[in-house]
Amino acid sequence: MKKIDVLSESLCTGCSACLNACPVQAIEMKRDENGFLFPKIMEHCIDCGKCARVCPALTPRDRCQDTVSYAVWGDQKHRPLGSSGGVFPCMAEHIIKKGGVVYGAAFEKGCRELKHVGARKLEELPKLYKSKYVQSETGNVFSEVKAALEEGKPVLFSGCPCQVDGLKAYLGKEYDHLTTIDILCHGVPSPRAYNRFLDEVSAGKEITSVDFRDKKYGWGTLINVTFEDGTVHYDQWNGNYFKAFLSGLSMREACLHCQYAQPERVGDITLGDFWGVANYKENWNDKQGTSLVLCNSEKGKKLFHAISKQIARKEEVAYEKVIEISRKANAALVRPTWEPEMRKCFFKHLAKGDSFSKALRYAEKAIMDIGIVGWWIETPRSNYGSSLTCYALYRYLSDEGYSVAFISPPGFDRAGAGKFNKENGYRMTAKYDMEHMSENNKYFDAFVVGSDVLWYYDAMIRSGYTFLLDFVDDQHKKIAYSTSFGNLRGFFPQEVLPKVKGLIQRFDHIAVREFEGVEVCRERLGVHAEHVLDPVFLTDAKHWEQMAQKAERKTDGEFLFAYMLDPSPEKAEELKKLAQKKNLKLVSITDKQFNPEGKLETLKECGVLEGASIYEIIYHLKNAAFIVTDSYHGYCFSLVFRRNYLVLVNRSRGGARFDTLGELFNIQDRFAEKVAEISENEALHEPVDYTFLSKRIEYETDRSKKWLIRAIESNKYTTEKTGKSEGKPAIFTLLKKMLG
């Protein structure tokens, strides 16, 4: 039976219809890390499926038709009570005087929480008046509405369109004495963001009231926060709170895909500000507020007619004209809010405990947590392993909640990024030449040099000292994660070594891919470094699974997969022998570097997949019955996916990378040093025992993750360049010298 957990969180509005509908109270609403409520199913669920059936996001319902629209001013008693023209106070009073109940959003607990509540007396109504720009918690109010309706009481329910739709779905039938009002909603900000804003402006003072639409200076958006000591904080329409709200930064994700932001409405009545009314008739804007009233049903028209005596001025406006005006002045009637690129950045900073203004500043200025430097660009001749290790680092850090982008190398135009880069949503910096790479300092807190062979002389010839972060100033954190010197035959020559040492000693934290690199850092460069795993070990397995599913060519059945960077006729013959011996279909892929046409020709009898995509490589590494590889990353993925494998050690490209993993996990017995061993060494053909090995891989993966997160979260400081790892700020050394 389908349940509410089939709904994507990106579409859940938090309306709580499912909570109210559950016959055994097996649903609770829990806040996520951003402060938004989502349904969670408890163990005593009876699988009745009612929660899914009442979900408006899963089962869209018919909308109201034949809307009649008006510009309206309430009378002098009611107009000041509302955010715009004062229509809602008129309607609410009318229902109470008929012995009914009015439901709307009211602040509780020192204005820290907004909840939907019922009002049964006139004196209870003011708490429901005016717009409140934070998501309200409906809780069990739908059940309360139903109880009031069953008693025969007239009910007026006001809320966001998703809440109105949720109520109607929960009720399951029409009630003649229920009238619903959906508000013209721009979207709902996070309660956590709202409270962080209050924390900042209150500075510990008790709050007595919050008014999002103070009319002291006329119709507009002015936040008024009043404190117990009588002081008041004002935040204007262009202040921090409204900036985050109007831009969509503080908004619930579902609001960015809102199905209700359209002319066809769900409520009997729609109420909102008639922004842009002066474009209809200038005399309709007297700076005191004008309501837009949409009567969407006969019940709505009836209620609007019933308050005629409380209306000072009204005029029917053609709905087509209203929509035309709204396209420029009140888009909530025609489309959802655009999704801001830096929304995740905003919430990440709030989750870290940053102030509201700091989170907003980082999001507005597109200041990101981390810029990754590496061989991440996919080209017709790029290295698959480089692309995958950069992807893995980017994805892992993003999953950890950091805002991340790739630093474009000097002269690179991100418009020319490869298909893989674009399909996976890479954020990339703008194009700068070598002299202007320092512009990147404006947009990042920290810079991370990623994995693969980046610290060697040939790379410097092509990219200058970019991989040593020469463009990063001293105020920004510099980290190297799983970086490699590669084959030491390509180490920096003596004439550039002083420059290299000076740059590498500016790094705050260094971790390298090979044990050999730890020694090189200590002995040749005078810095402390630690060993960590390649980023491909860090990434959540779900990403590799998703990537594998995107492969166009998927080999069926059991197969031997050969991922060969440097194939030769001898290797091809050995692969065919092994496949025959194991009675497996043979499939192979080679890389795109260094004579790719010749490599394909060499492997033509080995089931080679010409022009293989990254997705196809991952699919075959993940699903092979047995893997033979001379690739370091082929080796890594064999372990990540817990495959049976043998490694033909590729010492021409650098043996240290293979030796490090072999020694770390005590698996050198899977190495073939000679080509003939591929088919002849029976020990290499045995299944890999992952009983202990998996635990060791998990331990090292966890250790590597912790090292990286600690490096990112640590305070920025300048260390003594002695190669020691005590990590004390230089000021301590200076004080020690001063004090003798």
XYZ file of C-alpha atoms in Angstrom:
740
model
C 0.000 0.000 0.000
C 1.411 3.410 -0.982
C 2.314 5.578 2.006
C 3.323 9.188 2.462
C 7.018 8.294 2.490
C 6.879 7.813 -1.294
C 6.613 11.591 -1.617
C 9.860 13.393 -2.359
C 10.762 15.890 0.350
C 11.286 18.459 -2.392
C 7.517 18.366 -3.051
C 6.215 18.037 0.515
C 4.628 21.266 1.748
C 4.323 20.170 5.381
C 0.554 20.737 5.343
C -0.032 17.884 7.872
C -3.049 16.383 6.095
C -1.407 12.977 6.504
C -0.893 13.566 10.233
C -4.583 14.309 10.734
C -5.752 11.462 8.495
C -3.799 8.643 10.136
C -6.305 6.438 12.034
C -3.682 5.106 14.465
C -1.587 8.263 15.025
C 1.428 6.632 13.377
C 2.682 9.855 11.805
C 4.596 12.616 13.515
C 5.861 15.848 12.028
C 9.609 16.280 12.547
C 11.776 19.255 11.677
C 14.660 18.788 9.280
C 18.034 20.507 9.587
C 16.573 23.659 8.013
C 13.648 23.872 10.427
C 10.884 22.658 8.103
C 8.355 20.015 9.177
C 8.106 16.673 7.370
C 5.975 13.593 8.131
C 7.721 10.580 9.639
C 6.014 7.192 9.823
C 6.304 5.333 13.127
C 6.592 1.601 13.688
C 2.935 1.004 14.542
C 1.785 2.037 11.035
C -0.920 -0.356 9.753
C -0.194 0.256 6.033
C -3.705 1.505 5.294
C -2.408 4.045 2.761
C -4.736 6.798 3.917
C -1.848 9.224 4.389
C -0.924 8.992 0.710
C -4.531 9.267 -0.446
C -5.071 12.600 1.307
C -1.729 14.081 0.234
C -2.394 17.000 -2.144
C 1.064 16.625 -3.677
C 0.400 12.986 -4.585
C -3.221 13.436 -5.661
C -3.869 16.883 -7.208
C -7.485 18.024 -7.052
C -9.695 20.219 -9.188
C -9.291 23.971 -8.870
C -11.944 26.648 -8.647
C -13.131 28.215 -11.904
C -14.907 31.433 -12.951
C -12.957 33.759 -10.662
C -14.278 37.275 -10.147
C -11.632 39.751 -8.970
C -11.829 43.029 -7.058
C -9.737 45.864 -5.728
C -10.980 46.554 -2.183
C -10.577 48.915 0.765
C -12.111 48.018 4.093
C -13.698 50.718 6.214
C -11.662 52.921 8.556
C -12.177 50.494 11.438
C -10.898 47.407 9.647
C -8.434 48.690 7.057
C -5.668 49.509 9.568
C -6.023 46.023 11.077
C -4.954 44.202 7.908
C -1.724 44.008 5.958
C -3.347 45.527 2.887
C -7.011 46.586 2.594
C -8.381 45.006 5.782
C -10.728 42.488 4.136
C -9.814 39.498 6.299
C -10.731 41.265 9.590
C -14.143 42.075 8.078
C -14.759 38.457 7.094
C -13.455 37.048 10.374
C -15.724 39.278 12.460
C -18.710 38.292 10.328
C -18.127 34.569 10.974
C -17.666 35.061 14.732
C -20.880 37.085 14.946
C -22.688 34.163 13.273
C -21.471 31.877 16.071
C -18.715 30.364 13.962
C -14.991 29.654 14.285
C -12.134 31.336 12.406
C -8.849 29.509 11.860
C -5.595 31.225 11.011
C -1.960 31.635 12.008
C -1.025 33.130 15.379
C 2.265 33.631 17.198
C 2.954 31.749 20.423
C 5.810 31.402 22.925
C 7.106 34.939 22.736
C 6.538 35.130 18.982
C 8.999 32.275 18.473
C 6.432 29.832 17.040
C 3.658 30.312 14.506
C 0.729 27.897 14.727
C -2.702 27.566 13.193
C -5.331 28.088 15.888
C -9.065 28.685 16.130
C -10.758 31.871 17.358
C -14.299 31.753 18.761
C -14.568 35.259 20.219
C -14.044 38.692 18.708
C -11.256 39.474 21.162
C -9.352 36.396 19.930
C -9.250 37.582 16.326
C -6.426 40.188 16.334
C -3.771 37.490 16.757
C -4.868 36.071 13.384
C -4.611 39.366 11.530
C -1.839 40.408 9.148
C 0.693 38.489 7.102
C 3.324 36.498 8.936
C 6.335 35.574 6.828
C 7.263 32.232 8.326
C 5.698 28.789 7.869
C 2.940 28.043 10.350
C 2.521 24.673 12.019
C -0.958 23.283 11.355
C -0.608 20.336 13.736
C -3.995 18.738 14.434
C -6.002 21.790 13.431
C -7.634 19.996 10.475
C -9.211 17.584 12.939
C -10.438 20.542 14.990
C -11.953 22.117 11.869
C -13.783 18.883 11.093
C -15.137 18.674 14.636
C -16.463 22.247 14.416
C -18.066 21.504 11.054
C -19.703 18.353 12.380
C -21.208 20.505 15.146
C -22.768 22.627 12.408
C -20.711 25.755 13.142
C -19.810 28.144 10.323
C -16.052 27.913 9.773
C -13.642 30.266 8.026
C -10.213 28.764 7.376
C -7.368 30.944 6.144
C -3.952 29.681 5.142
C -1.446 29.122 2.388
C -2.950 27.384 -0.665
C -1.204 24.114 0.220
C -2.768 24.234 3.692
C -6.208 24.925 2.255
C -5.801 22.069 -0.212
C -4.563 19.820 2.584
C -7.637 20.609 4.679
C -10.025 19.920 1.800
C -8.249 16.650 0.990
C -8.454 15.584 4.635
C -12.155 16.427 4.903
C -12.920 14.484 1.743
C -16.226 16.235 1.054
C -17.759 19.674 0.717
C -19.314 21.445 3.715
C -21.718 24.255 2.897
C -20.777 26.104 6.085
C -16.991 25.969 5.434
C -15.399 28.863 3.565
C -11.709 28.724 2.746
C -9.328 31.581 2.056
C -6.045 30.910 0.316
C -3.552 33.733 0.529
C -1.404 34.933 -2.338
C 1.736 33.252 -1.108
C 5.281 34.050 -2.241
C 6.509 31.007 -0.288
C 7.160 30.132 3.343
C 10.438 30.973 5.090
C 12.059 28.573 7.508
C 11.095 28.805 11.189
C 14.768 28.223 11.989
C 15.808 31.160 9.821
C 13.093 33.299 11.417
C 14.302 32.452 14.916
C 17.928 33.077 13.975
C 16.851 36.514 12.739
C 15.099 37.176 16.056
C 18.157 35.985 17.975
C 20.254 38.538 16.161
C 17.976 41.558 16.472
C 16.871 40.852 20.052
C 20.359 40.405 21.528
C 18.833 38.408 24.377
C 15.871 40.706 25.069
C 12.377 39.263 25.490
C 10.068 39.854 22.523
C 6.486 40.981 23.064
C 5.301 41.304 19.452
C 6.356 40.886 15.834
C 4.531 42.779 13.088
C 5.674 42.001 9.548
C 3.467 44.692 8.036
C 3.685 47.768 10.255
C 1.769 50.563 8.493
C 3.448 53.334 10.447
C 4.980 54.678 7.248
C 2.215 53.502 4.928
C 1.439 50.388 2.920
C 4.529 48.302 2.443
C 6.729 45.786 4.176
C 8.225 46.979 7.428
C 9.047 44.524 10.194
C 8.449 45.782 13.708
C 9.924 43.712 16.565
C 8.908 45.107 19.954
C 10.767 44.135 23.119
C 9.757 43.896 26.759
C 11.821 46.973 27.636
C 9.806 49.086 25.186
C 12.457 49.322 22.486
C 11.636 48.469 18.878
C 13.684 47.042 16.022
C 12.631 48.010 12.495
C 13.644 46.022 9.421
C 12.561 47.569 6.138
C 11.527 45.868 2.885
C 15.160 45.875 1.795
C 16.429 44.720 5.185
C 17.982 41.341 5.852
C 14.820 39.352 6.564
C 12.945 40.469 3.480
C 16.044 40.073 1.316
C 16.242 36.404 2.269
C 12.483 35.951 1.876
C 11.920 37.773 -1.404
C 14.964 36.167 -3.035
C 13.787 32.685 -2.019
C 16.912 31.960 0.022
C 15.008 31.210 3.236
C 12.151 29.397 1.520
C 10.945 25.804 1.731
C 12.073 23.749 -1.264
C 8.516 22.763 -2.222
C 7.663 26.450 -2.648
C 10.151 26.618 -5.501
C 8.044 24.016 -7.351
C 4.682 25.279 -6.080
C 1.671 23.884 -7.930
C -0.584 26.588 -6.470
C 1.211 29.652 -7.858
C -1.207 29.985 -10.770
C -4.464 31.771 -11.638
C -6.593 28.669 -10.918
C -7.053 28.732 -7.135
C -7.984 26.189 -4.442
C -9.729 28.468 -1.936
C -13.247 29.845 -2.108
C -11.601 33.235 -1.760
C -8.054 34.403 -2.485
C -6.708 37.383 -0.542
C -3.511 39.304 -1.099
C -1.909 42.674 -1.599
C -2.890 44.289 -4.869
C 0.674 45.237 -5.664
C 0.810 47.248 -8.872
C -2.775 48.474 -8.521
C -1.632 51.942 -9.602
C -0.983 50.410 -13.014
C -4.724 49.825 -13.161
C -5.856 53.124 -11.655
C -3.477 55.426 -9.850
C -6.097 56.606 -7.344
C -6.355 53.076 -5.969
C -3.003 53.488 -4.222
C -3.381 55.952 -1.350
C -0.455 54.335 0.558
C -2.796 52.771 3.135
C -3.193 49.373 1.480
C -5.375 47.815 -1.204
C -6.572 44.226 -1.114
C -6.855 41.961 -4.112
C -9.936 39.783 -3.572
C -10.602 36.813 -5.832
C -14.004 35.204 -5.420
C -13.455 31.716 -6.771
C -16.726 29.984 -5.823
C -20.323 30.724 -4.947
C -19.463 30.401 -1.235
C -16.693 32.941 -1.698
C -18.979 35.369 -3.487
C -21.602 34.937 -0.768
C -19.190 35.787 2.044
C -17.768 38.769 0.160
C -21.293 40.098 -0.408
C -22.095 39.591 3.292
C -19.419 42.093 4.393
C -20.502 44.838 1.982
C -21.308 47.231 4.829
C -17.730 46.998 6.107
C -16.257 47.834 2.680
C -15.402 51.471 1.976
C -14.531 50.986 -1.686
C -14.511 48.124 -4.162
C -14.230 47.758 -7.911
C -14.385 44.691 -10.074
C -11.230 44.319 -12.168
C -11.102 41.981 -15.142
C -9.189 38.885 -14.060
C -7.111 39.035 -17.243
C -5.989 42.529 -16.200
C -5.154 41.303 -12.696
C -3.000 38.528 -14.152
C -1.290 40.975 -16.501
C -0.404 43.285 -13.592
C 0.667 40.356 -11.444
C 3.268 39.178 -13.953
C 5.328 42.223 -13.026
C 4.129 43.126 -9.533
C 2.814 40.001 -7.780
C 4.211 36.873 -9.413
C 2.697 34.570 -6.760
C -0.471 34.555 -8.854
C 1.271 33.265 -11.979
C 4.424 31.284 -11.096
C 6.552 29.987 -8.216
C 9.568 31.852 -6.922
C 12.758 31.197 -8.896
C 15.154 28.882 -7.092
C 18.212 30.844 -5.917
C 21.528 29.151 -6.612
C 22.891 29.922 -3.145
C 19.917 28.653 -1.106
C 21.860 25.656 0.203
C 24.722 27.954 1.147
C 22.335 30.104 3.199
C 20.962 27.131 5.142
C 24.405 25.575 5.546
C 25.606 28.664 7.386
C 22.525 28.705 9.592
C 23.099 25.026 10.411
C 26.683 25.851 11.380
C 25.340 28.336 13.919
C 26.167 31.476 11.955
C 24.048 34.569 12.411
C 21.222 35.343 10.012
C 23.101 38.302 8.555
C 26.273 36.268 7.987
C 24.359 33.470 6.257
C 22.648 36.055 4.068
C 25.893 37.849 3.276
C 27.566 34.638 2.118
C 24.569 33.703 -0.027
C 24.075 37.163 -1.538
C 27.717 37.611 -2.434
C 28.012 33.987 -3.579
C 30.759 33.418 -1.037
C 31.262 29.683 -0.896
C 32.880 27.454 1.657
C 35.310 25.615 -0.585
C 36.946 26.003 -3.976
C 38.387 22.763 -5.382
C 41.510 22.870 -7.514
C 42.305 19.872 -9.697
C 42.053 18.144 -13.083
C 38.257 18.195 -13.032
C 37.490 19.309 -16.583
C 36.149 16.637 -18.905
C 37.602 16.896 -22.410
C 37.857 14.501 -25.385
C 41.300 13.542 -24.041
C 40.759 13.805 -20.273
C 41.671 11.112 -17.782
C 38.708 9.164 -16.405
C 40.362 8.767 -13.007
C 40.961 12.504 -12.657
C 37.325 13.233 -13.486
C 36.084 10.642 -10.993
C 38.296 11.650 -8.075
C 37.315 15.310 -8.515
C 33.645 14.360 -8.746
C 33.988 12.277 -5.583
C 35.542 15.124 -3.595
C 32.944 17.599 -4.846
C 30.067 15.261 -4.059
C 31.343 14.277 -0.609
C 31.860 17.874 0.504
C 28.484 18.896 -0.927
C 26.788 16.036 0.928
C 28.443 17.257 4.112
C 26.592 20.522 3.611
C 29.398 22.701 2.300
C 28.918 25.050 -0.621
C 31.502 23.966 -3.160
C 32.694 25.038 -6.598
C 35.513 24.088 -8.904
C 38.214 26.658 -9.567
C 38.549 27.103 -13.302
C 42.197 26.860 -14.370
C 43.805 29.941 -15.938
C 42.114 30.877 -19.193
C 39.361 28.250 -18.967
C 35.853 29.297 -19.968
C 33.274 27.306 -18.001
C 30.957 27.426 -21.012
C 33.325 24.891 -22.545
C 32.990 22.402 -19.696
C 32.340 18.808 -20.676
C 29.030 16.986 -20.726
C 29.820 15.109 -17.498
C 30.595 18.379 -15.699
C 27.319 19.933 -16.772
C 25.146 16.863 -16.193
C 26.338 16.656 -12.600
C 25.628 20.283 -11.795
C 29.197 21.440 -11.297
C 29.583 24.958 -10.016
C 32.555 26.502 -11.797
C 34.261 29.836 -11.326
C 34.528 32.514 -13.969
C 37.326 32.750 -16.505
C 40.508 34.450 -15.295
C 43.934 34.584 -16.865
C 47.019 33.750 -14.806
C 47.440 37.330 -13.609
C 43.881 37.598 -12.321
C 43.372 34.206 -10.657
C 43.536 36.036 -7.313
C 39.990 37.284 -8.002
C 38.857 33.884 -6.700
C 39.790 35.002 -3.173
C 36.615 37.093 -3.075
C 34.336 34.087 -3.318
C 35.712 31.321 -1.079
C 36.584 30.699 2.549
C 38.950 27.823 1.828
C 40.724 26.230 -1.111
C 41.297 22.490 -1.418
C 43.784 20.982 -3.838
C 42.261 17.647 -4.749
C 43.652 14.251 -5.533
C 45.618 12.863 -8.467
C 49.095 13.767 -9.735
C 49.079 17.554 -9.389
C 52.391 18.307 -7.711
C 54.878 17.611 -10.454
C 56.891 19.749 -12.839
C 54.921 19.118 -16.047
C 51.731 20.363 -14.382
C 53.517 23.548 -13.371
C 54.713 24.108 -16.928
C 51.095 23.961 -18.152
C 49.275 25.699 -15.288
C 51.914 27.719 -13.483
C 51.794 27.348 -9.720
C 47.985 27.063 -9.645
C 48.060 23.623 -7.995
C 50.238 25.104 -5.254
C 47.638 27.849 -4.726
C 49.957 30.717 -5.566
C 46.866 32.846 -6.309
C 45.382 32.364 -2.818
C 46.157 35.063 -0.262
C 47.370 34.465 3.276
C 43.947 35.088 4.844
C 42.364 32.053 3.187
C 42.720 28.481 4.329
C 44.730 26.223 2.048
C 44.303 22.445 2.203
C 45.695 19.592 0.137
C 43.680 16.384 0.210
C 45.107 13.143 -1.225
C 47.354 15.091 -3.583
C 50.130 13.184 -5.331
C 53.673 13.864 -6.564
C 53.288 10.980 -9.025
C 56.427 9.389 -10.389
C 59.309 11.142 -8.657
C 61.195 11.224 -11.932
C 58.976 14.231 -12.631
C 59.747 15.988 -9.332
C 60.467 19.703 -9.333
C 63.968 20.578 -10.577
C 66.391 22.372 -8.301
C 65.923 25.793 -9.900
C 62.210 25.981 -8.966
C 62.393 24.097 -5.668
C 62.746 27.220 -3.448
C 59.584 28.671 -5.001
C 57.740 25.355 -4.591
C 58.825 25.040 -0.950
C 57.701 28.567 -0.183
C 54.262 27.945 -1.641
C 53.689 24.526 -0.095
C 54.720 25.836 3.316
C 51.788 28.276 3.138
C 49.334 25.361 3.327
C 47.420 24.969 6.571
C 46.855 21.223 6.195
C 48.418 18.681 3.854
C 47.388 15.086 3.234
C 48.865 13.067 0.394
C 47.856 9.941 -1.483
C 51.055 7.898 -1.126
C 53.245 7.016 1.837
C 56.125 8.170 -0.340
C 54.532 11.624 -0.472
C 54.596 11.924 3.325
C 58.360 11.439 3.225
C 58.811 13.843 0.305
C 56.935 16.564 2.205
C 59.044 16.054 5.299
C 62.490 15.543 3.750
C 62.399 17.724 0.650
C 59.803 20.400 1.372
C 59.961 20.860 5.147
C 56.264 20.367 5.872
C 54.226 17.834 7.796
C 51.810 15.693 5.800
C 49.563 12.756 6.521
C 48.347 9.935 4.325
C 44.655 9.658 3.401
C 42.579 7.657 0.960
C 41.577 8.831 -2.480
C 38.235 10.730 -2.464
C 36.498 7.910 -4.371
C 36.403 6.011 -1.063
C 34.636 8.890 0.692
C 31.609 9.323 -1.550
C 28.270 7.819 -0.549
C 27.624 4.594 -2.473
C 24.274 5.931 -3.699
C 26.080 8.328 -6.027
C 28.012 5.522 -7.694
C 24.785 3.535 -8.008
C 23.034 6.479 -9.651
C 25.980 6.948 -11.962
C 25.990 3.276 -12.946
C 22.299 3.461 -13.813
C 23.032 6.216 -16.345
C 25.232 3.923 -18.441
C 23.864 3.442 -21.949
C 25.747 0.191 -22.570
C 25.311 -2.341 -19.769
C 26.792 -5.795 -20.159
C 24.372 -8.519 -19.102
C 25.295 -11.677 -17.245
C 28.640 -12.412 -15.627
C 31.661 -10.811 -17.228
C 35.355 -10.140 -16.745
C 36.062 -6.426 -16.953
C 39.473 -5.146 -17.994
C 40.116 -1.462 -17.323
C 43.476 -0.936 -19.018
C 45.243 2.401 -19.313
C 48.206 0.968 -21.214
C 47.082 -2.084 -23.172
C 49.519 -4.109 -25.230
C 49.160 -7.163 -27.492
C 50.611 -9.293 -24.678
C 48.075 -7.989 -22.159
C 45.235 -8.523 -24.628
C 46.222 -12.162 -25.111
C 46.417 -12.730 -21.355
C 42.986 -11.181 -20.851
C 41.440 -13.504 -23.426
C 43.068 -16.505 -21.761
C 41.797 -15.523 -18.321
C 38.260 -14.880 -19.582
C 38.234 -18.289 -21.226
C 39.613 -19.956 -18.100
C 36.913 -18.341 -15.943
C 34.240 -18.873 -18.591
C 33.331 -15.186 -18.492
C 32.401 -12.722 -21.197
C 35.289 -10.274 -21.730
C 34.598 -6.523 -21.720
C 37.270 -3.829 -21.737
C 37.617 -0.063 -21.588
C 40.722 2.055 -22.053
C 41.264 5.750 -21.412
C 41.294 8.670 -23.833
C 44.888 9.788 -23.313
C 48.019 8.948 -25.283
C 47.118 7.317 -28.614
C 43.533 6.237 -27.844
C 43.019 4.953 -31.391
C 45.971 2.595 -31.028
C 44.687 1.353 -27.673
C 41.277 0.577 -29.120
C 42.916 -1.355 -31.923
C 44.926 -3.373 -29.391
C 41.777 -4.320 -27.465
C 39.526 -4.948 -30.469
C 39.250 -8.667 -29.624
C 38.667 -7.967 -25.920
C 35.117 -6.634 -26.128
C 36.313 -3.039 -25.984
C 33.671 -0.337 -25.535
C 34.750 2.443 -27.843
C 34.151 5.986 -26.592
C 33.054 4.744 -23.186
C 31.378 7.225 -20.882
C 32.274 7.677 -17.240
C 28.911 6.126 -16.389
C 29.779 3.000 -18.378
C 33.103 2.632 -16.581
C 31.388 2.815 -13.194
C 28.688 0.356 -14.264
C 31.228 -2.250 -15.362
C 33.500 -1.763 -12.348
C 30.499 -2.119 -10.059
C 28.988 -5.204 -11.703
C 31.952 -7.236 -12.937
C 32.434 -10.795 -11.703
C 36.186 -10.198 -11.933
C 38.323 -7.122 -12.675
C 41.780 -6.870 -14.214
C 43.247 -3.379 -14.171
C 46.501 -1.472 -14.500
C 44.743 1.716 -13.365
C 45.116 3.095 -9.858
C 41.497 4.210 -9.820
C 40.423 0.881 -11.276
C 42.198 -0.617 -8.242
C 40.401 1.792 -5.878
C 36.962 1.064 -7.306
C 37.589 -2.684 -7.140
C 37.901 -2.186 -3.384
C 35.057 0.328 -3.118
C 32.677 -2.113 -4.818
C 34.183 -5.156 -3.044
C 34.930 -6.912 -6.348
C 37.198 -9.855 -7.093
C 40.191 -8.415 -8.916
C 43.872 -8.506 -9.770
C 46.103 -5.494 -10.332
C 48.758 -5.378 -13.017
C 51.017 -2.853 -11.313
C 51.664 0.025 -13.700
C 55.079 1.191 -12.517
C 55.660 3.260 -15.635
C 52.999 5.651 -14.339
C 54.207 5.407 -10.745
C 54.212 2.343 -8.541
C 53.976 4.138 -5.188
C 50.232 4.619 -5.494
C 49.703 0.855 -5.880
C 52.209 -0.031 -3.169
C 50.553 2.329 -0.676
C 47.127 0.699 -0.947
C 48.689 -2.756 -0.981
C 50.647 -2.082 2.189
C 47.827 -0.196 3.913
C 45.356 -3.041 3.450
C 47.896 -5.890 3.329
C 46.735 -6.961 -0.122
C 49.987 -7.040 -2.089
C 49.110 -10.641 -2.932
C 46.667 -9.297 -5.537
C 49.531 -7.711 -7.529
C 50.785 -9.034 -10.856
C 54.191 -7.570 -11.667
C 54.499 -9.447 -14.972
C 51.958 -9.653 -17.780
C 52.049 -13.460 -17.905
C 50.776 -13.626 -14.325
C 47.363 -12.431 -15.477
C 46.444 -15.905 -16.680
C 49.145 -18.052 -15.070
C 49.166 -17.005 -11.394
C 46.330 -19.093 -9.964
C 46.532 -17.354 -6.577
C 45.433 -14.104 -8.216
C 42.287 -15.770 -9.517
C 40.952 -16.732 -6.104
C 38.039 -14.753 -4.602
C 39.019 -11.821 -2.397
C 38.263 -12.372 1.288
C 36.592 -9.139 2.378
C 35.747 -10.347 5.898
C 38.551 -8.380 7.529
C 39.421 -6.202 4.541
C 36.028 -4.449 4.551
C 36.490 -3.418 8.173
C 39.931 -2.057 7.386
C 38.609 -0.106 4.398
C 35.796 1.325 6.521
C 38.245 2.351 9.243
C 40.590 4.120 6.830
C 37.679 5.759 5.044
C 36.336 7.110 8.327
C 39.799 8.328 9.347
C 40.239 10.112 6.016
C 36.827 11.764 6.278
C 37.573 13.002 9.773
C 40.932 14.404 8.701
C 39.322 16.398 5.887
C 36.450 17.763 7.974
C 38.816 18.738 10.802
C 41.039 20.540 8.319
C 38.089 22.468 6.898
C 36.567 23.318 10.275
C 39.839 24.253 11.998
C 40.736 27.853 12.673
C 42.932 29.592 10.132
C 46.456 30.149 11.352
C 50.030 30.363 10.141
C 52.251 27.547 11.352
C 55.975 27.432 11.775
C 57.484 25.926 8.670
C 59.428 23.188 10.425
C 57.494 20.186 9.223
C 56.230 19.539 12.761
C 52.586 18.764 13.327
C 51.868 20.455 16.643
C 49.686 22.995 14.832
C 50.257 25.898 17.261
C 49.592 29.412 15.999
C 52.698 31.474 15.330
C 51.713 33.947 18.082
C 52.470 31.289 20.706
C 55.990 30.944 19.358
C 56.456 34.710 19.427
C 55.265 34.953 23.054
C 57.580 32.127 24.057
C 60.540 33.967 22.567
C 59.536 37.235 24.256
C 59.167 35.571 27.656
C 62.449 33.680 27.345
